[in-house]
PDB file of N, CA and C in Angstrom:
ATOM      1  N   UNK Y   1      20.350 -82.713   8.845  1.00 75.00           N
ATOM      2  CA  UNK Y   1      19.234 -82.086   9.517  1.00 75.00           C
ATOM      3  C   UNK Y   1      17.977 -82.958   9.407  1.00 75.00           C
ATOM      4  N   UNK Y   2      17.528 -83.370   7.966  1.00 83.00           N
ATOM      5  CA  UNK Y   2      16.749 -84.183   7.730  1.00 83.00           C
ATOM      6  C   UNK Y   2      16.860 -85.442   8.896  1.00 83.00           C
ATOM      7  N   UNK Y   3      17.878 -85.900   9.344  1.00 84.00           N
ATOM      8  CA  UNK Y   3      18.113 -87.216   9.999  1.00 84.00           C
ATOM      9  C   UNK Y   3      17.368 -86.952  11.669  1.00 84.00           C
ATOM     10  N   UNK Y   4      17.925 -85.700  12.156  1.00 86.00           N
ATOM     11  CA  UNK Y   4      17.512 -84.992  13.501  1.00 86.00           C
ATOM     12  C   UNK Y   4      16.149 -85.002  13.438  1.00 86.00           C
ATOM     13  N   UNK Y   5      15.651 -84.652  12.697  1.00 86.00           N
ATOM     14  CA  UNK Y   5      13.954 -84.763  12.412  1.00 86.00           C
ATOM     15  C   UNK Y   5      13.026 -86.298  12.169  1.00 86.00           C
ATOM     16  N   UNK Y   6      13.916 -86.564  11.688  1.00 84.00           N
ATOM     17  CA  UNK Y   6      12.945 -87.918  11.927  1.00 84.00           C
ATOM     18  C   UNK Y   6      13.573 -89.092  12.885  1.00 84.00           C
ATOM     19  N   UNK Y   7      14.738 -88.764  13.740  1.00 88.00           N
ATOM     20  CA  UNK Y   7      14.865 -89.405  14.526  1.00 88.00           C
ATOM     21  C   UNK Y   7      13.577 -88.579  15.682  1.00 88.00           C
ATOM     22  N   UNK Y   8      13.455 -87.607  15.978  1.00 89.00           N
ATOM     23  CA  UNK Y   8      12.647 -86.962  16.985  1.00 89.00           C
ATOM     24  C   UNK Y   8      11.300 -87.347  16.251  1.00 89.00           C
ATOM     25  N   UNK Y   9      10.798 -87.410  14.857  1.00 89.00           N
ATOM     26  CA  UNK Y   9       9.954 -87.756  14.744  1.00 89.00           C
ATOM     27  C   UNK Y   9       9.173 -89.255  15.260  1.00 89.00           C
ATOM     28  N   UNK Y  10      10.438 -90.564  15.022  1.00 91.00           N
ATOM     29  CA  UNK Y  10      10.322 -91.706  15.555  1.00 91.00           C
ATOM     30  C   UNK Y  10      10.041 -91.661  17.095  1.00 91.00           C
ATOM     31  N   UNK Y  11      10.866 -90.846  18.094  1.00 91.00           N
ATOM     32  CA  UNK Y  11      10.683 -91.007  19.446  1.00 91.00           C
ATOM     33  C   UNK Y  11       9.554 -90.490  19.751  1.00 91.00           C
ATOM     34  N   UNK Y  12       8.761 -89.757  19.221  1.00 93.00           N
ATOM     35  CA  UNK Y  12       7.647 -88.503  19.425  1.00 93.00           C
ATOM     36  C   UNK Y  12       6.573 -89.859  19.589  1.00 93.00           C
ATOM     37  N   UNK Y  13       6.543 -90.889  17.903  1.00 92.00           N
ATOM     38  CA  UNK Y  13       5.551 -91.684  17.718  1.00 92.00           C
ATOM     39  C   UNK Y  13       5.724 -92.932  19.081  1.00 92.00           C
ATOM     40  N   UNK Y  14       6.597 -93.022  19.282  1.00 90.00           N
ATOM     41  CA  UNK Y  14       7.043 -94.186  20.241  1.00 90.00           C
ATOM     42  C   UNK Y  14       6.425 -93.667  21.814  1.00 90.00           C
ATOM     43  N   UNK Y  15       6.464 -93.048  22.196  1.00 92.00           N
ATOM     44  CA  UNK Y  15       6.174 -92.209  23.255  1.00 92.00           C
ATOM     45  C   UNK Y  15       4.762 -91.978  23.212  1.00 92.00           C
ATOM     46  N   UNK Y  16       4.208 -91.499  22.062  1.00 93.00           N
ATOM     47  CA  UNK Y  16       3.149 -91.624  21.887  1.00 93.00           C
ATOM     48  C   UNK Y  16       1.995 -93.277  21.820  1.00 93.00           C
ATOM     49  N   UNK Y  17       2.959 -93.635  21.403  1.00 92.00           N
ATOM     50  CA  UNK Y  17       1.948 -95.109  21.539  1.00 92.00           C
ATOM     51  C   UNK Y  17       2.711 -95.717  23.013  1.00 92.00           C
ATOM     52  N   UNK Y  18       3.243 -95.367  23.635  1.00 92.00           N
ATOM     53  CA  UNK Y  18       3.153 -96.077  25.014  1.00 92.00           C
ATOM     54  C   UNK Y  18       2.689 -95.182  25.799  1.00 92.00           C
ATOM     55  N   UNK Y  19       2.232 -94.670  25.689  1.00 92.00           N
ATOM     56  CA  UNK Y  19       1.338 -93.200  26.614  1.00 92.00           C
ATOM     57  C   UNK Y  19      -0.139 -93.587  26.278  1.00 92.00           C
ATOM     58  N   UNK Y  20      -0.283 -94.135  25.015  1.00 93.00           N
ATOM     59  CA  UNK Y  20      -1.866 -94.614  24.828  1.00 93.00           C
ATOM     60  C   UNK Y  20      -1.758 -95.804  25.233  1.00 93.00           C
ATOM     61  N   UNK Y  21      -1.269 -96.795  25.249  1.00 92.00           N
ATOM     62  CA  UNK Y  21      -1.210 -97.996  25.883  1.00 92.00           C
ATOM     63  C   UNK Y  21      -1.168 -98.070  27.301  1.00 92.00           C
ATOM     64  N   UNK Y  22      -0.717 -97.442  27.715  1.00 94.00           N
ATOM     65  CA  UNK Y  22      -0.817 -97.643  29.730  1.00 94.00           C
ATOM     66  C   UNK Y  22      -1.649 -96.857  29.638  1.00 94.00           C
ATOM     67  N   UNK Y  23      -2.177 -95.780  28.754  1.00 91.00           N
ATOM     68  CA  UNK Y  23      -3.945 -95.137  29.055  1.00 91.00           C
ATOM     69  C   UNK Y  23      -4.846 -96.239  28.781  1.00 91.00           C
ATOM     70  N   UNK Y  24      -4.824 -97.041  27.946  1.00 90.00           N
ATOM     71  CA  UNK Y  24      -5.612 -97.773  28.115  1.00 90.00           C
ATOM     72  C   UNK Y  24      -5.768 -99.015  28.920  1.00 90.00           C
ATOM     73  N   UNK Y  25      -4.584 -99.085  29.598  1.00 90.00           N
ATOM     74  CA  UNK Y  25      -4.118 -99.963  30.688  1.00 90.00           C
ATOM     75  C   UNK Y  25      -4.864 -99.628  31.436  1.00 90.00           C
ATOM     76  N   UNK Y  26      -4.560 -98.133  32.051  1.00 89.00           N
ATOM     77  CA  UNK Y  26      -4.822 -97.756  33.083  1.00 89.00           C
ATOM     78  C   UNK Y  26      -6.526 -98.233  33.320  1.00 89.00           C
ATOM     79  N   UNK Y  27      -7.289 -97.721  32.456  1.00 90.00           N
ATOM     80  CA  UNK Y  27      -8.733 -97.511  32.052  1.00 90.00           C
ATOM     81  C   UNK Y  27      -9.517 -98.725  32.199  1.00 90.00           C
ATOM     82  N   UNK Y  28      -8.706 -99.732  31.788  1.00 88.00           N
ATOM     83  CA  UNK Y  28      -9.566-101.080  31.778  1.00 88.00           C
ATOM     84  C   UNK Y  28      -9.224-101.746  33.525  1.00 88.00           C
ATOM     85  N   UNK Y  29      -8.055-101.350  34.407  1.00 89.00           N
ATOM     86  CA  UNK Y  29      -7.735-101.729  35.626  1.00 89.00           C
ATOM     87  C   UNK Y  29      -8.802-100.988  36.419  1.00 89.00           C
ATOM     88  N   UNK Y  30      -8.870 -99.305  36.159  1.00 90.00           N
ATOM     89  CA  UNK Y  30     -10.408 -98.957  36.809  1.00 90.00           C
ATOM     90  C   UNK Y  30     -11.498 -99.489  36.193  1.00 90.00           C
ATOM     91  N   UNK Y  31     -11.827 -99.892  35.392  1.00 89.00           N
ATOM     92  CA  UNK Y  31     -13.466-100.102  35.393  1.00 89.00           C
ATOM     93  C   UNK Y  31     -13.377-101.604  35.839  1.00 89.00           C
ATOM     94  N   UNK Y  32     -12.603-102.303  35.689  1.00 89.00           N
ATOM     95  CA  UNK Y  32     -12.561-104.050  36.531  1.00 89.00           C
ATOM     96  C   UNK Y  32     -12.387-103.224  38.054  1.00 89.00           C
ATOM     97  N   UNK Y  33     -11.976-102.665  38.899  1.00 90.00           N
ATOM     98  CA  UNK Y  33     -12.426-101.818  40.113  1.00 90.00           C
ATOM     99  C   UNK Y  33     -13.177-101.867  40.464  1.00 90.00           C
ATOM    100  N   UNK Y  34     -14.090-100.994  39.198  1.00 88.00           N
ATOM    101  CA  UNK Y  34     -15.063-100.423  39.967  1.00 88.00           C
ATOM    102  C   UNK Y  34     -16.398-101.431  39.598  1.00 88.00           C
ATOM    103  N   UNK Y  35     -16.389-102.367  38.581  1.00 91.00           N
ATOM    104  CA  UNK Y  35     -16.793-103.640  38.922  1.00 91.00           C
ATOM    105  C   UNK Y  35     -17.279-104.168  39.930  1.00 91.00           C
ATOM    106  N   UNK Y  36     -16.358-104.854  40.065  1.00 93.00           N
ATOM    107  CA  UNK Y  36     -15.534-105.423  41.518  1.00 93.00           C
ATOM    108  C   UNK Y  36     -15.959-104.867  42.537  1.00 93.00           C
ATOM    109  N   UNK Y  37     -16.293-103.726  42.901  1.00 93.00           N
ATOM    110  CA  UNK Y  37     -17.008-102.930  44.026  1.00 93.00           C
ATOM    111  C   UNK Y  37     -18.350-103.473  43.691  1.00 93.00           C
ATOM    112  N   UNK Y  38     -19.170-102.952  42.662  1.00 94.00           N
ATOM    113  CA  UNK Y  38     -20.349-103.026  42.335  1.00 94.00           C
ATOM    114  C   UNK Y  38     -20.860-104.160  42.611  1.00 94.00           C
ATOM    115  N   UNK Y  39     -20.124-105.041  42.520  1.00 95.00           N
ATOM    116  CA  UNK Y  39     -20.773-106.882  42.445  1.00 95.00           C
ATOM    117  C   UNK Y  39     -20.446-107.342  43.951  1.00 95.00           C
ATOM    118  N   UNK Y  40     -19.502-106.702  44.457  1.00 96.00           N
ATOM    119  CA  UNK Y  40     -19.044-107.153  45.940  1.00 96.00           C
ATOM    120  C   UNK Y  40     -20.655-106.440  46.502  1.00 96.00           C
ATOM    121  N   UNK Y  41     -21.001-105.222  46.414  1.00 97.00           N
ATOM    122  CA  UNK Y  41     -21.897-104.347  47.759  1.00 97.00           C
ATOM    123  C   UNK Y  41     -23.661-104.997  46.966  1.00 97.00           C
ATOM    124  N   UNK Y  42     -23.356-105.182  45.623  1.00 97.00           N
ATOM    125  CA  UNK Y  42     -24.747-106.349  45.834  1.00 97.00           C
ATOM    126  C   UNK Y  42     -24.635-107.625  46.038  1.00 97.00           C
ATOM    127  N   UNK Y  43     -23.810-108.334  46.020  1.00 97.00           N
ATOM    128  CA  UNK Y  43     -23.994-109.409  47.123  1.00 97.00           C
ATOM    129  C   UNK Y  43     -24.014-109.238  48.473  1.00 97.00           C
ATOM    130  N   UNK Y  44     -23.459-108.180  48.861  1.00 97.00           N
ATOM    131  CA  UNK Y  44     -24.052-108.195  50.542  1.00 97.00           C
ATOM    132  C   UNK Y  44     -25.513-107.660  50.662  1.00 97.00           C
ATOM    133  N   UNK Y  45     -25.960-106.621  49.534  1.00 98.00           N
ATOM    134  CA  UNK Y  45     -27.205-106.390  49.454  1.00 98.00           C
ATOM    135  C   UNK Y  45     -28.233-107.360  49.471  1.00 98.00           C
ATOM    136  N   UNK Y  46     -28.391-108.522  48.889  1.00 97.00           N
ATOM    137  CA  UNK Y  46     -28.451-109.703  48.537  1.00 97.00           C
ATOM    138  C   UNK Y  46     -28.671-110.389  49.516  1.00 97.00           C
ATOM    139  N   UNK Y  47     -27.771-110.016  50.514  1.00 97.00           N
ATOM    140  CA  UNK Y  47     -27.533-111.118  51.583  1.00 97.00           C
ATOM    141  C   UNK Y  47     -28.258-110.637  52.665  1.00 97.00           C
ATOM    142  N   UNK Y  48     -27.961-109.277  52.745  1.00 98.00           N
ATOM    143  CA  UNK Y  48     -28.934-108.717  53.703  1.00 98.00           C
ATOM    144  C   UNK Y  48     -30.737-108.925  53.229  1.00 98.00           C
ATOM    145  N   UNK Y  49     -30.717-109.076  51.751  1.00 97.00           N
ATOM    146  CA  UNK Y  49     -32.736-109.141  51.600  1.00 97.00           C
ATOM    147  C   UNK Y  49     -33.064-110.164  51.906  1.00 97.00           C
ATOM    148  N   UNK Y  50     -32.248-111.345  51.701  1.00 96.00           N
ATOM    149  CA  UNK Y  50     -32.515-112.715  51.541  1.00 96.00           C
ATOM    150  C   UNK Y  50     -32.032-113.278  52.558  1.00 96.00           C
ATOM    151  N   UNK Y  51     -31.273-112.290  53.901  1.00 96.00           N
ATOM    152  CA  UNK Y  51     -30.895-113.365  55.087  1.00 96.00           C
ATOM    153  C   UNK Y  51     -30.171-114.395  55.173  1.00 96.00           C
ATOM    154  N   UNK Y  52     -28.964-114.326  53.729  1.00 95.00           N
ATOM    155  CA  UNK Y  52     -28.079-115.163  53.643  1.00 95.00           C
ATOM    156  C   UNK Y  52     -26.496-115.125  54.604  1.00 95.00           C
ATOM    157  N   UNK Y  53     -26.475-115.726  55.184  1.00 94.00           N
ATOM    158  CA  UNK Y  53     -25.464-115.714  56.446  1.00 94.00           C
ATOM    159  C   UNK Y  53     -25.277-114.790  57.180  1.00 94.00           C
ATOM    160  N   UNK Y  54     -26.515-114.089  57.000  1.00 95.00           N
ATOM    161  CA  UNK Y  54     -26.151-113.058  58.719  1.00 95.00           C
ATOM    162  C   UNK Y  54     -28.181-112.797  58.442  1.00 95.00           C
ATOM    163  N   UNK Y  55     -28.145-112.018  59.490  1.00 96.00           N
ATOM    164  CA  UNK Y  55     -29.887-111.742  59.870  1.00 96.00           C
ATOM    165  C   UNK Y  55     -30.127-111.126  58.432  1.00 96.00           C
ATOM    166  N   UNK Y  56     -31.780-111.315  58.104  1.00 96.00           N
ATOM    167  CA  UNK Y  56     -32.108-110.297  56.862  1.00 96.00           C
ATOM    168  C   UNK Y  56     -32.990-109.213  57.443  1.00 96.00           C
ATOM    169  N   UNK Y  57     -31.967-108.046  56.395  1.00 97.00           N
ATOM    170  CA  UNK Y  57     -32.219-106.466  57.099  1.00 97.00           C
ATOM    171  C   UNK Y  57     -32.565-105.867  56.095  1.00 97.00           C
ATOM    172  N   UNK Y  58     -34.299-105.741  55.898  1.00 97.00           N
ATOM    173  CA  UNK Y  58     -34.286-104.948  54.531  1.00 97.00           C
ATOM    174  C   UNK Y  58     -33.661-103.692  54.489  1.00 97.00           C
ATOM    175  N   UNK Y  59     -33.914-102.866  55.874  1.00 97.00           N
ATOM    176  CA  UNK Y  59     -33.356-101.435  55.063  1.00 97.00           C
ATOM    177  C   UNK Y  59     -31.540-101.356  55.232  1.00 97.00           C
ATOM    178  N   UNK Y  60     -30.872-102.180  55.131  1.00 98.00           N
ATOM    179  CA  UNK Y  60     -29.441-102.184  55.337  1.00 98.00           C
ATOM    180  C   UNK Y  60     -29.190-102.570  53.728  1.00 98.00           C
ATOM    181  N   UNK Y  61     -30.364-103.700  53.320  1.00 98.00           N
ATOM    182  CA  UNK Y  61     -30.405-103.971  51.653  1.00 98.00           C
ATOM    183  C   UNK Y  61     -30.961-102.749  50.882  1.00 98.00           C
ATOM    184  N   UNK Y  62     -32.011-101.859  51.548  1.00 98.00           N
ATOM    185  CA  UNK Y  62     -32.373-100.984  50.571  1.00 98.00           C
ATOM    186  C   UNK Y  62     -31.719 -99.967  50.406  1.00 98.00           C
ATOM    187  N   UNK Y  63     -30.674 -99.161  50.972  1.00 98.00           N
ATOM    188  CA  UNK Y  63     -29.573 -98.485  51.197  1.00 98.00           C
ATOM    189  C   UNK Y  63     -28.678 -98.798  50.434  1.00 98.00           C
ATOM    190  N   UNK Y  64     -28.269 -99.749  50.122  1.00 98.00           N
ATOM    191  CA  UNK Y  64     -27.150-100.800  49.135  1.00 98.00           C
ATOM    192  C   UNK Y  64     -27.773-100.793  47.675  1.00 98.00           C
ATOM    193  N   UNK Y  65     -28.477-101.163  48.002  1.00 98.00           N
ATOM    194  CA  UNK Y  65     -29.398-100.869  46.310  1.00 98.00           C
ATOM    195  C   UNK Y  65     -29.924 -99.752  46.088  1.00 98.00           C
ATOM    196  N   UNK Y  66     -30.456 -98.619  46.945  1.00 97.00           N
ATOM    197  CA  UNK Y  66     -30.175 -97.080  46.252  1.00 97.00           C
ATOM    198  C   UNK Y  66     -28.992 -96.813  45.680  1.00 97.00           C
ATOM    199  N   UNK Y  67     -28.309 -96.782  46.459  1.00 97.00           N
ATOM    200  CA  UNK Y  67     -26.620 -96.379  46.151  1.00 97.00           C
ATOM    201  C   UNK Y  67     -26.069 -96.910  44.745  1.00 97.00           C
ATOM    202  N   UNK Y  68     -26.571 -98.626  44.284  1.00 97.00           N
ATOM    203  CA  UNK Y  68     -26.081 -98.801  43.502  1.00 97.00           C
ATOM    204  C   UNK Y  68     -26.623 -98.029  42.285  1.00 97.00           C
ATOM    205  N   UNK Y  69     -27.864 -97.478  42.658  1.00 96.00           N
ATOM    206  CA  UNK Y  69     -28.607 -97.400  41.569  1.00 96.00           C
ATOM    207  C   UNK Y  69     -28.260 -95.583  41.456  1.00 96.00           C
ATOM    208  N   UNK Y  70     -28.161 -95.086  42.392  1.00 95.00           N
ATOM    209  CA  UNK Y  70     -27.846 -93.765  42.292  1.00 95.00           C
ATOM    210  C   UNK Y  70     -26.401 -93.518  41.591  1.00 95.00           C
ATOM    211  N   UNK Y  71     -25.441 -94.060  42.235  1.00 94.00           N
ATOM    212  CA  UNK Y  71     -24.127 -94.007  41.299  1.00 94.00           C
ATOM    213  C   UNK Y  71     -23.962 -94.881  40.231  1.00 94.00           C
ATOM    214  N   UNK Y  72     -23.935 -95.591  40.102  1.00 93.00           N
ATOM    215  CA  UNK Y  72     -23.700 -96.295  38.695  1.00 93.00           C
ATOM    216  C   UNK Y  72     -25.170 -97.126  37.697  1.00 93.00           C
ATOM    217  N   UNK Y  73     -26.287 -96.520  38.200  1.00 92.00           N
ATOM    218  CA  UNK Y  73     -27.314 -97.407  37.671  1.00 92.00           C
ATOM    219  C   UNK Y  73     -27.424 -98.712  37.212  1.00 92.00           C
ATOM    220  N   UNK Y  74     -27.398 -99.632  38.586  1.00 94.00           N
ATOM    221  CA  UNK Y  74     -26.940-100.589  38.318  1.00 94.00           C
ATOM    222  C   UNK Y  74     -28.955-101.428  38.036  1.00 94.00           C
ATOM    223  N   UNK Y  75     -29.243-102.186  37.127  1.00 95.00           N
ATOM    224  CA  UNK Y  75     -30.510-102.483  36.708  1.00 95.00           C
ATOM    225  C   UNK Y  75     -30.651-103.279  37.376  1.00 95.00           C
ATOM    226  N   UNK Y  76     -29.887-104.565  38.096  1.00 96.00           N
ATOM    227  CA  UNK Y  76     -30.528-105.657  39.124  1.00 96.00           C
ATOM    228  C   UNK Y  76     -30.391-105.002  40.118  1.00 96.00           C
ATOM    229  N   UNK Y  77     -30.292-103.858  41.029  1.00 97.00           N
ATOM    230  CA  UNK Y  77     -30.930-103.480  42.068  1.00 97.00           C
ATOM    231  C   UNK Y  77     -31.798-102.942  41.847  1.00 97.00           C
ATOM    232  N   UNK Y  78     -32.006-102.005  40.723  1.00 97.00           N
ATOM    233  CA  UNK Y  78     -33.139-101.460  40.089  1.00 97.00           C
ATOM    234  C   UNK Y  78     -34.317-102.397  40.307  1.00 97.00           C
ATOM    235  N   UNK Y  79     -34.256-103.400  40.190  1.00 97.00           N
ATOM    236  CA  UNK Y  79     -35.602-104.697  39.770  1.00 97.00           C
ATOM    237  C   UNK Y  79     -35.900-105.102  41.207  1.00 97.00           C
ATOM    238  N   UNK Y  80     -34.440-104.778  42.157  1.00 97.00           N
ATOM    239  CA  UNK Y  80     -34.880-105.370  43.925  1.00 97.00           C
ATOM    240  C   UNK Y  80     -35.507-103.866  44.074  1.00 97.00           C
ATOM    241  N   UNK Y  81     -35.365-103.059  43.974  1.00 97.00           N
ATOM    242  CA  UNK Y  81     -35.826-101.955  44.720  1.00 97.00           C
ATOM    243  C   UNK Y  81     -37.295-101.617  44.196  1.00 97.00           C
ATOM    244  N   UNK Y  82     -37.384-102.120  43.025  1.00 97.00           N
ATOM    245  CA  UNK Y  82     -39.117-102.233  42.751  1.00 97.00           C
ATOM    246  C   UNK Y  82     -39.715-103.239  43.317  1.00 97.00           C
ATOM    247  N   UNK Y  83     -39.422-104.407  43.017  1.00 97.00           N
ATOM    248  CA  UNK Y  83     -39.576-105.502  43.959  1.00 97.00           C
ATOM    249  C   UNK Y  83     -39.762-105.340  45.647  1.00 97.00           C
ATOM    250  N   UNK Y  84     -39.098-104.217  46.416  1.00 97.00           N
ATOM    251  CA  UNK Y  84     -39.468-103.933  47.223  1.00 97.00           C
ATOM    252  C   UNK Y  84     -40.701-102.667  47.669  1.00 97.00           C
ATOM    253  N   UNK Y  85     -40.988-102.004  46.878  1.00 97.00           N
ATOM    254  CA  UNK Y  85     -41.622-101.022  46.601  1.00 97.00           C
ATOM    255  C   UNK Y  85     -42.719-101.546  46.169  1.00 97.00           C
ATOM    256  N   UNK Y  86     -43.015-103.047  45.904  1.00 97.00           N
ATOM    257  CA  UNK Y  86     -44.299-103.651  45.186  1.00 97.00           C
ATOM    258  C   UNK Y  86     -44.743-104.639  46.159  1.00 97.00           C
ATOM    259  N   UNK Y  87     -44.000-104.709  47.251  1.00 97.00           N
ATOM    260  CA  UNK Y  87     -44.202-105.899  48.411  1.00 97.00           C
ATOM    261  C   UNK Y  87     -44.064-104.893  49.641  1.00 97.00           C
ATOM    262  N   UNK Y  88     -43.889-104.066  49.465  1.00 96.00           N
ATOM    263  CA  UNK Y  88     -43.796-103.126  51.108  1.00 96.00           C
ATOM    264  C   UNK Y  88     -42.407-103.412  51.739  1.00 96.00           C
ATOM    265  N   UNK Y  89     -41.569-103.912  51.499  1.00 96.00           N
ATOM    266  CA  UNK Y  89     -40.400-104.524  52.115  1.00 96.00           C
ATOM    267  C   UNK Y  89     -39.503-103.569  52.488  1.00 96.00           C
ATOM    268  N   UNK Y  90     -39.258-102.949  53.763  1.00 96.00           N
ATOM    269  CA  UNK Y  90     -38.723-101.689  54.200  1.00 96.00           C
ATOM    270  C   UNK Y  90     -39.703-100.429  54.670  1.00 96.00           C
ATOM    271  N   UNK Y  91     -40.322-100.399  53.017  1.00 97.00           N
ATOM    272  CA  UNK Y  91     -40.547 -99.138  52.457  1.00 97.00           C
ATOM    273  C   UNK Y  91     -42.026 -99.303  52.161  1.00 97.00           C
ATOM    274  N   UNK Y  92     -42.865 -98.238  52.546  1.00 96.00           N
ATOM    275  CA  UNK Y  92     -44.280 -98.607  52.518  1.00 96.00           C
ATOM    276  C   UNK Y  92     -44.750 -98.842  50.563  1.00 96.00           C
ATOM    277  N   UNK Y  93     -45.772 -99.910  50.475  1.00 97.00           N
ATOM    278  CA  UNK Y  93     -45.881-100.223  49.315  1.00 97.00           C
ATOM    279  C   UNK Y  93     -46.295 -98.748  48.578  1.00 97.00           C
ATOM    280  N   UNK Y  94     -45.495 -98.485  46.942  1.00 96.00           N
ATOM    281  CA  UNK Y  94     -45.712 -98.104  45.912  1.00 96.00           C
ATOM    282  C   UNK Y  94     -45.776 -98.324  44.586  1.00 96.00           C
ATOM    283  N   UNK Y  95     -46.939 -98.410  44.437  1.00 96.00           N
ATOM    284  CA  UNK Y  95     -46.993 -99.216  42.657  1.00 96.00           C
ATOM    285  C   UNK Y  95     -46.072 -98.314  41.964  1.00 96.00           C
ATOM    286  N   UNK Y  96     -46.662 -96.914  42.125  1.00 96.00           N
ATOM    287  CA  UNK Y  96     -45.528 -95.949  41.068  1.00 96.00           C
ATOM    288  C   UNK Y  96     -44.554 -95.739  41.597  1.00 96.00           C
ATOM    289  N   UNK Y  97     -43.806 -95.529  42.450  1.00 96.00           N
ATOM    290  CA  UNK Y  97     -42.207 -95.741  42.239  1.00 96.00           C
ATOM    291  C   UNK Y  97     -42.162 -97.094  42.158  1.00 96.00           C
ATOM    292  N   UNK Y  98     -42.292 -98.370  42.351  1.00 96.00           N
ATOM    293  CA  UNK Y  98     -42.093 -99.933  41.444  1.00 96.00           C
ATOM    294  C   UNK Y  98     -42.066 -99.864  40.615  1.00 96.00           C
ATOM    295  N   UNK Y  99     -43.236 -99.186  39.367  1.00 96.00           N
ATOM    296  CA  UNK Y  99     -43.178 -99.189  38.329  1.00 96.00           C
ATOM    297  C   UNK Y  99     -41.943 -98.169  37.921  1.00 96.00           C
ATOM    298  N   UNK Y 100     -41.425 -97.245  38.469  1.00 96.00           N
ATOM    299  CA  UNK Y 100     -40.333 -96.061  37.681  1.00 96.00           C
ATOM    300  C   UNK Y 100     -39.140 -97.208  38.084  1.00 96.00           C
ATOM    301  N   UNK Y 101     -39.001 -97.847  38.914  1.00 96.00           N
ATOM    302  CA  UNK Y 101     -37.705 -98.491  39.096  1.00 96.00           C
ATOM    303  C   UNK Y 101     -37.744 -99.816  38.018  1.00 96.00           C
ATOM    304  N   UNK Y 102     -38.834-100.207  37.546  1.00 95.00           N
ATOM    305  CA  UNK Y 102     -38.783-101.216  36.866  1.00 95.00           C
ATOM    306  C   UNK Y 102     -38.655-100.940  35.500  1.00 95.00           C
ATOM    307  N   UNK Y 103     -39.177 -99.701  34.849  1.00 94.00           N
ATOM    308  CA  UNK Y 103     -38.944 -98.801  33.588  1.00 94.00           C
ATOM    309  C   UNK Y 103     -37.562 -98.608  33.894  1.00 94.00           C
ATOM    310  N   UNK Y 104     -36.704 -97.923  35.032  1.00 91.00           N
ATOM    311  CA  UNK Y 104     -35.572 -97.481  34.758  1.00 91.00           C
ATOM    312  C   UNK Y 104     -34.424 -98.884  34.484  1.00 91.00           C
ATOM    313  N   UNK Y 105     -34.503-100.642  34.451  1.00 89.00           N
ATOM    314  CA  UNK Y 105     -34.122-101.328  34.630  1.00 89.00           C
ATOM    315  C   UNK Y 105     -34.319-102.341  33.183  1.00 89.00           C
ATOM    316  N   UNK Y 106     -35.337-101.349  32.410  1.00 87.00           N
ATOM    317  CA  UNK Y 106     -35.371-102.046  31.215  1.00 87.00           C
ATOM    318  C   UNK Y 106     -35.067-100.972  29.876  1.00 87.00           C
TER     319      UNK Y 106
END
């Protein structure tokens, strides 16, 4: 009886550590994802402020950099979107939202 038990005990642990291992598989394949998104839609953001290989469109960039900043708080759009908010670029000039986007980025 003793033997039945710790054979089920062995498979229990085995099962158990490959159930945490492809969880943590899994976990590190989404956040390189969602990465990977993040860095792809600010370089087109990027491209759109700065007019790098296609026309520059601020509010097609400032849209891209809300977003980043609304879902994942991303801090270098944070710093363009004050940056735009401190130059009028789109968006009529505001010292205080520049300054809240530049607090939220440090």
């Amino acid at each position: 009886m003793k033997l039945i038990y710790y054979i089920i005990l062995r498979i229990t642990l085995a099962l158990t550590l490959i159930l945490t291992i492809w969880a943590v598989f899994f976990y590190v394949t989404m956040i390189d994802e969602v990465n990977q998104e993040i860095n792809e839609k600010f370089e087109l953001a990027i491209k759109y402020y700065k007019g790098i290989d296609i026309e520059q469109n601020y509010k097609k960039a400032y849209e891209i950099f809300s977003e980043l900043v609304e879902k994942y708080d991303d801090i270098e759009s944070s710093l363009y979107l004050a940056d735009m908010y401190r130059l009028g670029q789109y968006v009529e000039k505001n010292y205080e939202k520049a300054i809240k986007y530049y607090e939220e980025a440090i």
